[in-house]
Structures are given as C-alpha cells and as structure tokens.
mmCIF file of C-alpha atoms in Angstrom:
data_model
loop_
_atom_site.group_PDB
_atom_site.id
_atom_site.type_symbol
_atom_site.label_atom_id
_atom_site.label_comp_id
_atom_site.label_asym_id
_atom_site.label_seq_id
_atom_site.Cartn_x
_atom_site.Cartn_y
_atom_site.Cartn_z
ATOM 1 C CA UNK A 1 0.467 -0.240 -0.208
ATOM 2 C CA UNK A 2 0.731 4.015 -0.050
ATOM 3 C CA UNK A 3 1.978 3.830 3.608
ATOM 4 C CA UNK A 4 3.588 0.957 2.923
ATOM 5 C CA UNK A 5 6.005 2.410 0.936
ATOM 6 C CA UNK A 6 6.300 5.817 1.967
ATOM 7 C CA UNK A 7 7.565 3.698 5.390
ATOM 8 C CA UNK A 8 10.377 2.540 3.322
ATOM 9 C CA UNK A 9 11.955 6.013 2.339
ATOM 10 C CA UNK A 10 11.025 7.712 6.747
ATOM 11 C CA UNK A 11 14.276 6.749 8.951
ATOM 12 C CA UNK A 12 13.116 5.089 12.927
ATOM 13 C CA UNK A 13 14.802 8.177 13.310
ATOM 14 C CA UNK A 14 12.404 10.546 12.457
ATOM 15 C CA UNK A 15 9.766 9.154 12.829
ATOM 16 C CA UNK A 16 10.377 9.402 16.599
ATOM 17 C CA UNK A 17 9.256 12.479 19.440
ATOM 18 C CA UNK A 18 11.916 15.351 19.237
ATOM 19 C CA UNK A 19 13.935 15.845 22.460
ATOM 20 C CA UNK A 20 13.600 18.741 24.997
ATOM 21 C CA UNK A 21 15.562 20.162 25.600
ATOM 22 C CA UNK A 22 16.643 20.949 29.014
ATOM 23 C CA UNK A 23 16.860 24.811 30.664
ATOM 24 C CA UNK A 24 18.270 23.807 33.423
ATOM 25 C CA UNK A 25 20.923 26.334 33.918
ATOM 26 C CA UNK A 26 19.015 29.921 35.111
ATOM 27 C CA UNK A 27 19.621 32.573 33.902
ATOM 28 C CA UNK A 28 20.910 35.982 36.150
ATOM 29 C CA UNK A 29 19.168 38.479 36.684
ATOM 30 C CA UNK A 30 20.825 41.392 35.899
ATOM 31 C CA UNK A 31 21.251 42.884 38.693
ATOM 32 C CA UNK A 32 20.532 47.330 38.787
ATOM 33 C CA UNK A 33 24.488 49.585 39.548
ATOM 34 C CA UNK A 34 24.454 51.730 42.545
ATOM 35 C CA UNK A 35 23.552 54.790 42.310
ATOM 36 C CA UNK A 36 27.226 56.034 44.628
ATOM 37 C CA UNK A 37 30.139 53.195 44.291
ATOM 38 C CA UNK A 38 31.336 54.392 48.490
ATOM 39 C CA UNK A 39 30.269 56.710 50.483
ATOM 40 C CA UNK A 40 29.534 60.247 50.441
ATOM 41 C CA UNK A 41 29.095 63.533 51.710
ATOM 42 C CA UNK A 42 25.283 64.658 52.202
ATOM 43 C CA UNK A 43 24.010 68.352 51.848
ATOM 44 C CA UNK A 44 20.544 69.382 52.702
ATOM 45 C CA UNK A 45 18.866 72.887 53.370
ATOM 46 C CA UNK A 46 17.197 72.429 57.259
ATOM 47 C CA UNK A 47 14.835 74.849 59.163
ATOM 48 C CA UNK A 48 15.891 79.094 60.640
ATOM 49 C CA UNK A 49 18.126 79.215 58.310
ATOM 50 C CA UNK A 50 20.664 76.995 58.632
ATOM 51 C CA UNK A 51 22.484 73.605 56.983
ATOM 52 C CA UNK A 52 22.453 70.429 57.531
ATOM 53 C CA UNK A 53 25.358 68.220 56.686
ATOM 54 C CA UNK A 54 26.035 64.451 56.704
ATOM 55 C CA UNK A 55 29.339 62.407 56.489
ATOM 56 C CA UNK A 56 30.246 59.475 54.454
ATOM 57 C CA UNK A 57 29.998 56.036 56.152
ATOM 58 C CA UNK A 58 29.088 52.499 56.171
ATOM 59 C CA UNK A 59 26.010 52.073 58.093
ATOM 60 C CA UNK A 60 25.792 47.733 56.467
ATOM 61 C CA UNK A 61 29.696 47.767 58.545
ATOM 62 C CA UNK A 62 29.186 50.438 61.489
ATOM 63 C CA UNK A 63 30.290 53.174 60.992
ATOM 64 C CA UNK A 64 27.587 55.549 62.508
ATOM 65 C CA UNK A 65 27.111 59.078 60.359
ATOM 66 C CA UNK A 66 28.123 62.189 62.060
ATOM 67 C CA UNK A 67 25.543 64.738 62.045
ATOM 68 C CA UNK A 68 26.316 68.100 61.697
ATOM 69 C CA UNK A 69 24.130 72.137 61.695
ATOM 70 C CA UNK A 70 25.427 74.502 59.962
ATOM 71 C CA UNK A 71 24.198 78.521 60.337
ATOM 72 C CA UNK A 72 23.712 80.180 56.778
ATOM 73 C CA UNK A 73 24.505 83.434 58.747
ATOM 74 C CA UNK A 74 26.980 82.339 59.381
ATOM 75 C CA UNK A 75 28.389 80.970 56.152
ATOM 76 C CA UNK A 76 28.090 83.761 54.426
ATOM 77 C CA UNK A 77 28.394 86.465 56.574
ATOM 78 C CA UNK A 78 30.194 88.360 54.141
ATOM 79 C CA UNK A 79 27.964 88.388 51.069
ATOM 80 C CA UNK A 80 25.709 90.157 48.960
ATOM 81 C CA UNK A 81 23.778 87.863 49.741
ATOM 82 C CA UNK A 82 23.213 88.321 53.669
ATOM 83 C CA UNK A 83 22.770 92.213 53.123
ATOM 84 C CA UNK A 84 20.023 91.043 50.612
ATOM 85 C CA UNK A 85 18.779 88.684 53.241
ATOM 86 C CA UNK A 86 18.619 90.884 55.828
ATOM 87 C CA UNK A 87 17.098 94.030 54.193
ATOM 88 C CA UNK A 88 14.290 92.027 52.846
ATOM 89 C CA UNK A 89 11.130 92.684 55.348
ATOM 90 C CA UNK A 90 9.753 88.637 54.987
ATOM 91 C CA UNK A 91 7.555 86.834 55.193
ATOM 92 C CA UNK A 92 5.094 87.713 52.763
ATOM 93 C CA UNK A 93 2.097 86.583 54.954
ATOM 94 C CA UNK A 94 -0.420 89.685 55.392
ATOM 95 C CA UNK A 95 -0.312 88.741 58.893
ATOM 96 C CA UNK A 96 3.777 90.061 59.299
ATOM 97 C CA UNK A 97 4.277 92.566 56.566
ATOM 98 C CA UNK A 98 2.951 95.302 56.828
ATOM 99 C CA UNK A 99 2.036 96.724 53.122
ATOM 100 C CA UNK A 100 3.872 99.688 53.488
ATOM 101 C CA UNK A 101 7.398 98.201 54.449
ATOM 102 C CA UNK A 102 6.596 95.287 51.624
ATOM 103 C CA UNK A 103 6.695 98.486 48.772
ATOM 104 C CA UNK A 104 9.528 100.114 50.327
ATOM 105 C CA UNK A 105 11.394 98.017 50.117
ATOM 106 C CA UNK A 106 10.600 97.021 46.079
ATOM 107 C CA UNK A 107 12.196 101.589 46.402
ATOM 108 C CA UNK A 108 14.888 99.878 47.280
ATOM 109 C CA UNK A 109 15.106 97.135 44.726
ATOM 110 C CA UNK A 110 14.456 99.576 41.667
ATOM 111 C CA UNK A 111 16.686 102.400 42.720
ATOM 112 C CA UNK A 112 19.547 98.874 43.046
ATOM 113 C CA UNK A 113 17.731 98.260 39.323
ATOM 114 C CA UNK A 114 18.907 101.418 38.402
ATOM 115 C CA UNK A 115 22.304 101.576 39.308
ATOM 116 C CA UNK A 116 23.099 98.862 38.743
ATOM 117 C CA UNK A 117 26.055 99.244 35.994
ATOM 118 C CA UNK A 118 26.543 95.686 35.140
ATOM 119 C CA UNK A 119 23.005 94.298 34.651
ATOM 120 C CA UNK A 120 21.690 94.122 31.282
ATOM 121 C CA UNK A 121 17.624 96.631 30.907
ATOM 122 C CA UNK A 122 18.151 98.295 33.899
ATOM 123 C CA UNK A 123 15.105 100.094 32.908
ATOM 124 C CA UNK A 124 12.980 97.039 32.698
ATOM 125 C CA UNK A 125 14.069 95.594 35.387
ATOM 126 C CA UNK A 126 13.180 98.537 37.659
ATOM 127 C CA UNK A 127 10.039 98.906 36.336
ATOM 128 C CA UNK A 128 9.146 94.993 36.992
ATOM 129 C CA UNK A 129 9.217 96.076 40.372
ATOM 130 C CA UNK A 130 7.189 99.061 40.189
ATOM 131 C CA UNK A 131 4.673 97.064 38.399
ATOM 132 C CA UNK A 132 4.844 94.843 41.062
ATOM 133 C CA UNK A 133 4.298 98.399 43.555
ATOM 134 C CA UNK A 134 1.142 99.215 42.104
ATOM 135 C CA UNK A 135 -0.002 94.988 42.487
ATOM 136 C CA UNK A 136 0.344 95.447 46.256
ATOM 137 C CA UNK A 137 -0.749 99.188 46.289
ATOM 138 C CA UNK A 138 -4.011 97.854 44.600
ATOM 139 C CA UNK A 139 -4.291 94.575 46.229
ATOM 140 C CA UNK A 140 -3.626 92.741 43.407
ATOM 141 C CA UNK A 141 -6.738 94.278 41.898
ATOM 142 C CA UNK A 142 -5.277 95.959 38.591
ATOM 143 C CA UNK A 143 -7.048 97.497 34.761
ATOM 144 C CA UNK A 144 -4.697 97.598 31.382
ATOM 145 C CA UNK A 145 -5.247 100.841 31.833
ATOM 146 C CA UNK A 146 -2.651 101.981 34.906
ATOM 147 C CA UNK A 147 -0.919 98.837 33.400
ATOM 148 C CA UNK A 148 0.140 101.512 30.313
ATOM 149 C CA UNK A 149 -0.644 104.228 32.803
ATOM 150 C CA UNK A 150 3.058 103.374 34.277
ATOM 151 C CA UNK A 151 4.388 101.504 31.464
ATOM 152 C CA UNK A 152 4.016 105.246 29.928
ATOM 153 C CA UNK A 153 4.864 106.839 33.105
ATOM 154 C CA UNK A 154 8.505 107.833 31.190
ATOM 155 C CA UNK A 155 8.665 106.751 28.225
ATOM 156 C CA UNK A 156 7.985 110.512 27.518
ATOM 157 C CA UNK A 157 11.205 111.362 27.705
ATOM 158 C CA UNK A 158 12.566 109.304 25.550
ATOM 159 C CA UNK A 159 10.820 111.968 22.525
ATOM 160 C CA UNK A 160 8.495 109.455 19.459
ATOM 161 C CA UNK A 161 7.948 106.118 21.061
ATOM 162 C CA UNK A 162 11.574 106.206 22.525
ATOM 163 C CA UNK A 163 12.663 105.257 18.815
ATOM 164 C CA UNK A 164 16.491 107.418 17.082
ATOM 165 C CA UNK A 165 16.232 110.608 15.097
ATOM 166 C CA UNK A 166 17.541 108.527 12.271
ATOM 167 C CA UNK A 167 14.390 108.736 10.182
ATOM 168 C CA UNK A 168 13.039 105.577 9.920
ATOM 169 C CA UNK A 169 11.209 105.054 13.096
ATOM 170 C CA UNK A 170 8.458 108.725 13.202
ATOM 171 C CA UNK A 171 5.519 107.391 14.381
ATOM 172 C CA UNK A 172 1.639 109.239 14.995
ATOM 173 C CA UNK A 173 2.254 109.744 18.841
ATOM 174 C CA UNK A 174 3.944 112.479 20.126
ATOM 175 C CA UNK A 175 4.689 111.253 23.497
ATOM 176 C CA UNK A 176 6.147 114.351 24.565
ATOM 177 C CA UNK A 177 4.168 117.358 26.029
ATOM 178 C CA UNK A 178 6.725 120.066 25.171
ATOM 179 C CA UNK A 179 4.323 122.544 21.999
ATOM 180 C CA UNK A 180 5.764 122.422 19.160
ATOM 181 C CA UNK A 181 6.197 125.712 16.735
ATOM 182 C CA UNK A 182 4.745 126.357 13.183
ATOM 183 C CA UNK A 183 8.179 126.722 11.839
ATOM 184 C CA UNK A 184 9.688 123.591 13.239
ATOM 185 C CA UNK A 185 6.207 121.467 12.336
ATOM 186 C CA UNK A 186 7.138 122.738 8.722
ATOM 187 C CA UNK A 187 10.333 120.459 8.635
ATOM 188 C CA UNK A 188 8.498 117.060 10.133
ATOM 189 C CA UNK A 189 7.671 114.318 7.324
ATOM 190 C CA UNK A 190 3.867 113.676 6.869
ATOM 191 C CA UNK A 191 4.084 111.149 10.438
ATOM 192 C CA UNK A 192 0.844 109.962 8.155
ATOM 193 C CA UNK A 193 1.377 109.318 4.832
ATOM 194 C CA UNK A 194 4.875 109.217 4.701
ATOM 195 C CA UNK A 195 5.128 111.896 2.584
ATOM 196 C CA UNK A 196 6.548 115.723 2.187
ATOM 197 C CA UNK A 197 4.187 117.338 3.564
ATOM 198 C CA UNK A 198 1.709 120.203 1.099
ATOM 199 C CA UNK A 199 1.590 123.626 0.924
ATOM 200 C CA UNK A 200 -2.057 124.496 1.099
ATOM 201 C CA UNK A 201 -1.413 125.678 -2.863
ATOM 202 C CA UNK A 202 -0.700 121.670 -3.416
ATOM 203 C CA UNK A 203 -3.757 120.144 -1.910
ATOM 204 C CA UNK A 204 -5.997 122.464 -3.889
ATOM 205 C CA UNK A 205 -4.869 120.432 -6.485
ATOM 206 C CA UNK A 206 -5.188 117.004 -5.254
ATOM 207 C CA UNK A 207 -8.883 117.065 -4.214
ATOM 208 C CA UNK A 208 -9.635 118.643 -7.386
ATOM 209 C CA UNK A 209 -7.534 115.741 -9.892
ATOM 210 C CA UNK A 210 -9.345 113.531 -7.499
ATOM 211 C CA UNK A 211 -12.591 115.601 -7.432
ATOM 212 C CA UNK A 212 -12.023 115.278 -11.644
ATOM 213 C CA UNK A 213 -11.926 111.817 -11.382
ATOM 214 C CA UNK A 214 -15.289 111.065 -10.005
ATOM 215 C CA UNK A 215 -17.138 113.343 -12.038
ATOM 216 C CA UNK A 216 -15.745 111.300 -15.192
ATOM 217 C CA UNK A 217 -17.176 108.023 -12.659
ATOM 218 C CA UNK A 218 -13.661 106.523 -12.455
ATOM 219 C CA UNK A 219 -13.573 105.627 -9.362
ATOM 220 C CA UNK A 220 -11.268 103.027 -9.029
ATOM 221 C CA UNK A 221 -8.824 105.788 -10.453
ATOM 222 C CA UNK A 222 -10.096 108.397 -7.742
ATOM 223 C CA UNK A 223 -9.285 105.531 -5.246
ATOM 224 C CA UNK A 224 -5.643 105.505 -6.636
ATOM 225 C CA UNK A 225 -5.101 108.745 -6.787
ATOM 226 C CA UNK A 226 -5.845 109.661 -3.152
ATOM 227 C CA UNK A 227 -3.780 107.459 -1.629
ATOM 228 C CA UNK A 228 -1.150 107.997 -3.579
ATOM 229 C CA UNK A 229 -1.902 112.113 -2.434
ATOM 230 C CA UNK A 230 -2.414 111.063 1.384
ATOM 231 C CA UNK A 231 -5.982 111.489 1.214
ATOM 232 C CA UNK A 232 -6.905 108.743 3.547
ATOM 233 C CA UNK A 233 -9.883 110.435 4.713
ATOM 234 C CA UNK A 234 -11.920 110.618 0.910
ATOM 235 C CA UNK A 235 -10.333 107.090 0.343
ATOM 236 C CA UNK A 236 -11.161 105.082 2.989
ATOM 237 C CA UNK A 237 -15.019 106.598 2.619
ATOM 238 C CA UNK A 238 -15.045 106.065 -1.234
ATOM 239 C CA UNK A 239 -13.523 102.592 -0.395
ATOM 240 C CA UNK A 240 -16.913 101.839 1.759
ATOM 241 C CA UNK A 241 -18.571 103.117 -1.303
ATOM 242 C CA UNK A 242 -17.139 100.214 -3.636
ATOM 243 C CA UNK A 243 -16.410 97.048 -2.092
ATOM 244 C CA UNK A 244 -14.809 94.988 0.685
ATOM 245 C CA UNK A 245 -11.770 94.811 -2.023
ATOM 246 C CA UNK A 246 -11.080 98.249 -2.223
ATOM 247 C CA UNK A 247 -11.920 98.584 1.565
ATOM 248 C CA UNK A 248 -9.651 95.943 2.660
ATOM 249 C CA UNK A 249 -7.033 97.543 -0.082
ATOM 250 C CA UNK A 250 -6.502 100.843 1.488
ATOM 251 C CA UNK A 251 -6.354 99.755 4.728
ATOM 252 C CA UNK A 252 -3.525 97.813 3.919
ATOM 253 C CA UNK A 253 -2.132 99.860 2.715
ATOM 254 C CA UNK A 254 -2.772 102.973 5.553
ATOM 255 C CA UNK A 255 -1.112 101.124 7.985
ATOM 256 C CA UNK A 256 0.859 99.660 5.729
ATOM 257 C CA UNK A 257 2.940 103.413 5.046
ATOM 258 C CA UNK A 258 2.957 103.852 9.701
ATOM 259 C CA UNK A 259 6.537 102.951 10.773
ATOM 260 C CA UNK A 260 6.660 99.789 12.071
ATOM 261 C CA UNK A 261 7.726 100.976 15.801
ATOM 262 C CA UNK A 262 4.672 103.019 15.015
ATOM 263 C CA UNK A 263 1.576 101.735 17.841
ATOM 264 C CA UNK A 264 -0.041 102.353 16.020
ATOM 265 C CA UNK A 265 0.898 100.470 13.657
ATOM 266 C CA UNK A 266 0.064 97.234 16.387
ATOM 267 C CA UNK A 267 -3.095 99.317 17.024
ATOM 268 C CA UNK A 268 -3.997 98.726 14.021
ATOM 269 C CA UNK A 269 -2.858 95.078 13.033
ATOM 270 C CA UNK A 270 -4.919 93.641 16.579
ATOM 271 C CA UNK A 271 -8.667 95.571 16.141
ATOM 272 C CA UNK A 272 -8.454 93.266 12.894
ATOM 273 C CA UNK A 273 -8.080 90.100 14.400
ATOM 274 C CA UNK A 274 -4.867 89.182 13.518
ATOM 275 C CA UNK A 275 -1.018 89.199 15.823
ATOM 276 C CA UNK A 276 0.443 92.061 15.783
ATOM 277 C CA UNK A 277 3.876 91.356 13.204
ATOM 278 C CA UNK A 278 4.810 94.772 14.037
ATOM 279 C CA UNK A 279 7.503 92.741 16.660
ATOM 280 C CA UNK A 280 9.376 90.645 14.247
ATOM 281 C CA UNK A 281 10.565 94.213 12.826
ATOM 282 C CA UNK A 282 15.085 95.006 14.185
ATOM 283 C CA UNK A 283 13.599 98.898 14.064
ATOM 284 C CA UNK A 284 10.900 98.176 16.901
ATOM 285 C CA UNK A 285 11.910 100.596 18.701
ATOM 286 C CA UNK A 286 10.448 100.840 22.632
ATOM 287 C CA UNK A 287 8.883 98.706 23.436
ATOM 288 C CA UNK A 288 7.114 99.277 25.698
ATOM 289 C CA UNK A 289 4.511 102.177 23.835
ATOM 290 C CA UNK A 290 3.253 99.018 21.835
ATOM 291 C CA UNK A 291 2.342 96.663 25.188
ATOM 292 C CA UNK A 292 0.910 99.471 26.407
ATOM 293 C CA UNK A 293 -1.633 100.058 24.070
ATOM 294 C CA UNK A 294 -2.478 97.254 23.946
ATOM 295 C CA UNK A 295 -2.889 97.103 27.069
ATOM 296 C CA UNK A 296 -5.745 100.332 27.059
ATOM 297 C CA UNK A 297 -7.014 98.326 23.766
ATOM 298 C CA UNK A 298 -9.050 95.202 24.774
ATOM 299 C CA UNK A 299 -10.669 93.466 21.706
ATOM 300 C CA UNK A 300 -13.857 90.952 21.181
ATOM 301 C CA UNK A 301 -11.445 88.502 20.343
ATOM 302 C CA UNK A 302 -9.276 87.641 24.528
ATOM 303 C CA UNK A 303 -7.757 84.211 23.413
ATOM 304 C CA UNK A 304 -6.650 86.891 20.094
ATOM 305 C CA UNK A 305 -5.887 89.796 23.094
ATOM 306 C CA UNK A 306 -4.280 87.452 25.175
ATOM 307 C CA UNK A 307 -1.832 85.862 22.630
ATOM 308 C CA UNK A 308 -0.289 89.221 21.208
ATOM 309 C CA UNK A 309 0.226 89.947 24.922
ATOM 310 C CA UNK A 310 2.729 86.426 25.393
ATOM 311 C CA UNK A 311 4.062 86.109 21.928
ATOM 312 C CA UNK A 312 5.087 90.243 22.122
ATOM 313 C CA UNK A 313 6.662 88.411 25.830
ATOM 314 C CA UNK A 314 8.727 85.564 23.450
ATOM 315 C CA UNK A 315 9.534 88.135 21.050
ATOM 316 C CA UNK A 316 11.208 89.992 24.216
ATOM 317 C CA UNK A 317 12.412 86.770 25.533
ATOM 318 C CA UNK A 318 14.229 85.618 21.974
ATOM 319 C CA UNK A 319 16.062 88.754 22.707
ATOM 320 C CA UNK A 320 17.569 88.231 25.877
ATOM 321 C CA UNK A 321 15.237 91.438 27.289
ATOM 322 C CA UNK A 322 14.787 88.386 30.193
ATOM 323 C CA UNK A 323 13.011 91.792 32.388
ATOM 324 C CA UNK A 324 10.669 92.991 29.954
ATOM 325 C CA UNK A 325 9.801 89.818 29.170
ATOM 326 C CA UNK A 326 8.370 88.493 32.016
ATOM 327 C CA UNK A 327 6.392 92.171 32.251
ATOM 328 C CA UNK A 328 4.338 90.681 29.781
ATOM 329 C CA UNK A 329 3.821 88.008 30.908
ATOM 330 C CA UNK A 330 2.817 89.145 34.369
ATOM 331 C CA UNK A 331 -0.377 90.962 32.342
ATOM 332 C CA UNK A 332 -1.254 87.824 30.692
ATOM 333 C CA UNK A 333 -1.085 86.290 33.649
ATOM 334 C CA UNK A 334 0.633 83.735 32.786
ATOM 335 C CA UNK A 335 -0.175 81.163 35.180
ATOM 336 C CA UNK A 336 3.640 80.132 37.073
ATOM 337 C CA UNK A 337 5.154 76.640 36.692
ATOM 338 C CA UNK A 338 8.051 74.054 36.832
ATOM 339 C CA UNK A 339 11.753 74.577 36.246
ATOM 340 C CA UNK A 340 12.597 71.884 34.602
ATOM 341 C CA UNK A 341 10.168 72.461 32.816
ATOM 342 C CA UNK A 342 12.184 74.465 29.801
ATOM 343 C CA UNK A 343 8.556 75.695 28.075
ATOM 344 C CA UNK A 344 6.739 77.221 31.290
ATOM 345 C CA UNK A 345 7.307 81.295 31.162
ATOM 346 C CA UNK A 346 7.709 81.968 34.507
ATOM 347 C CA UNK A 347 8.251 79.735 37.893
ATOM 348 C CA UNK A 348 8.334 80.959 40.724
ATOM 349 C CA UNK A 349 12.121 79.784 42.409
ATOM 350 C CA UNK A 350 11.836 77.611 45.895
ATOM 351 C CA UNK A 351 8.292 77.394 45.676
ATOM 352 C CA UNK A 352 6.270 73.664 45.608
ATOM 353 C CA UNK A 353 3.099 73.780 43.035
ATOM 354 C CA UNK A 354 1.028 71.504 43.460
#
C-alpha cells in the first residue's frame, strides 16, 4: 500500500519524538548598579536657615554617620546675598508684614537696579519692581489702563516712542508734552502718509484731481489718486461705498504707510483680528508703548488679545530682554510652572507647586 511504500523512505529516527531541550541552567538576573559606589556626603537645607551636613559612612559595617548643623548666616556673613536676606522684610504674609514695608523694599530694589551697571536692561528690571508696587497698592486688582499708565510714565523723555532720530522710526504719536512751533512742524515729514508736507496750493490741486476723476466716473483711478496724495479720509469713505476688496486694500495701504515702531501699527493689526507682526522688525523701537496700547484696548476676541501679549513677551525673551518679557507674561496672567520644564514662561523659585 501507499503507506507501506512511504515508510520505506522515512527512517525510524525521523518518526521518533524529538528530544526536549532541558533548560536547567537559570538565567542570571541583571542587577542595577549602585547610584554611589562609595559613601558620600549628604547635604540639605533645614529650618531656620540651617545647613544639614551628614558625613560619609558605611552603615552596613557599623560605621556611625555624623550629623552637623551649620548656620547659613555665619557661612554667608560677608556676602551680598546675606545682606539682601537681612534687608528682605519677609515673610510675605498679611498678618506679619505691613504693605508699606513691602512697597518701600520694592522701591529700594528698583533704585538698586538702576544703579547696577552690570545689569542688562536695568530699566525693565526697575519697571518690573514698579509693577509689583502697583499690584501691592491696589491689592492685586489692576486694569490694563493702570499698567499702561505705568509703562508710559517715563517714555516722554524718550521722544517719540523711544526711537532713534535716524528718520526710520517716525510715528503718529509724540509722547512729549512740549508744544512744537509751527516752523518746526513744517520741517517734519507727514507721519500719516510718509510724504513731505504740501502747502495749501498743492493740497488743493490734489483734491481737484481727485474730484475730476470722480466727475468722470473713474472711481478706481480716483481712489488710487487719493491714496497717493495722502487723502486717506476721502480714500476710506470712497472705498467703503465700493466693495470690500477696495476697502481692505485702502486699509492695508494705510497701515503699511505707518512705521513699524508706531504703536498704532500694533493697534490696527490687533483690531483687525491679527496678532501684530511689527515686532519681528529690527526697527521696532521701544517696547513699552506697544504693550501699553495692547493693554488699554481690549478687543472682542480675548484669545487674540491674550496671545498677542504672550507673543510680544516671547519676542522680547528671544532678544535677551528677560525682565521686559516677564512684564508681558505677568500682565497676560500666565500661570507659574515647573523650572524643570523648559517651555514654561514663568517659574516661582522655591515654591511648592501642587
């Protein structure tokens, strides 16, 4: 039969059951290495300004460990840090510290920042202390206009928004309260249009040209003539009666005529529902008027408003203006995070965050 023929080709060894492999030898388990190979000193901070020091010892061999308590005040007796700790009026508790003492300490720290020649961006550091003073005086309840007033308190001495006089930073806002004479005004360029000032005859000719184009029914050419001549009022009104595309074009041309350092550029972009992009310019100028105009003018979109202030803080942080960026984060009410997370914007050192 076929089964008999098949058995002739298959050996008996192949038909036998396979031998089971014995795993009698146990696999050695991996042992994690010790974190410290030899005894080491353990140091930690204790209560009441003490430093706890534990000597190295092998407890498994019966060696006793010696514990020593040292006073940080004695160790740091001749350092500036110890003097700062003596001057600090803490703890910051309502029942232990009067508000006036906290304000006086913040004023001293603000003056110290301005006198420190090694401190980068000392003006912003002093301004940060004044923001804390404002929060303390008003029991933590402040409005955006309050912070804006604080930001613009010293900006009048910087001229027009703290921009250099190279001609590229002209703005619509002059923060100085000193009136300028008519003769001096004629020497400046028209800050609204960017064109040189024209006399009454030239302005009359521009208006006549604009009117003739409208009388001929050439509205698009009249609109272009109005924008080139700086007749922005006529251009905006005419575009509003034409179509949305023409109106948006006039708005874009008008805002584009403003200098990047002008805080109105920031405001108009914010009111248009966009995060202001003027901060990416190297000719940004002083950051304080830009933050002031954001805080004083809330929009219907809280997310865009909040995100704009945070973006401004990120821009300042990228330019190594740490204290200025922290002012933005505080006014935007950014939450405090963990110092181990590098993406956190604000970290309160020494606190237990749960």
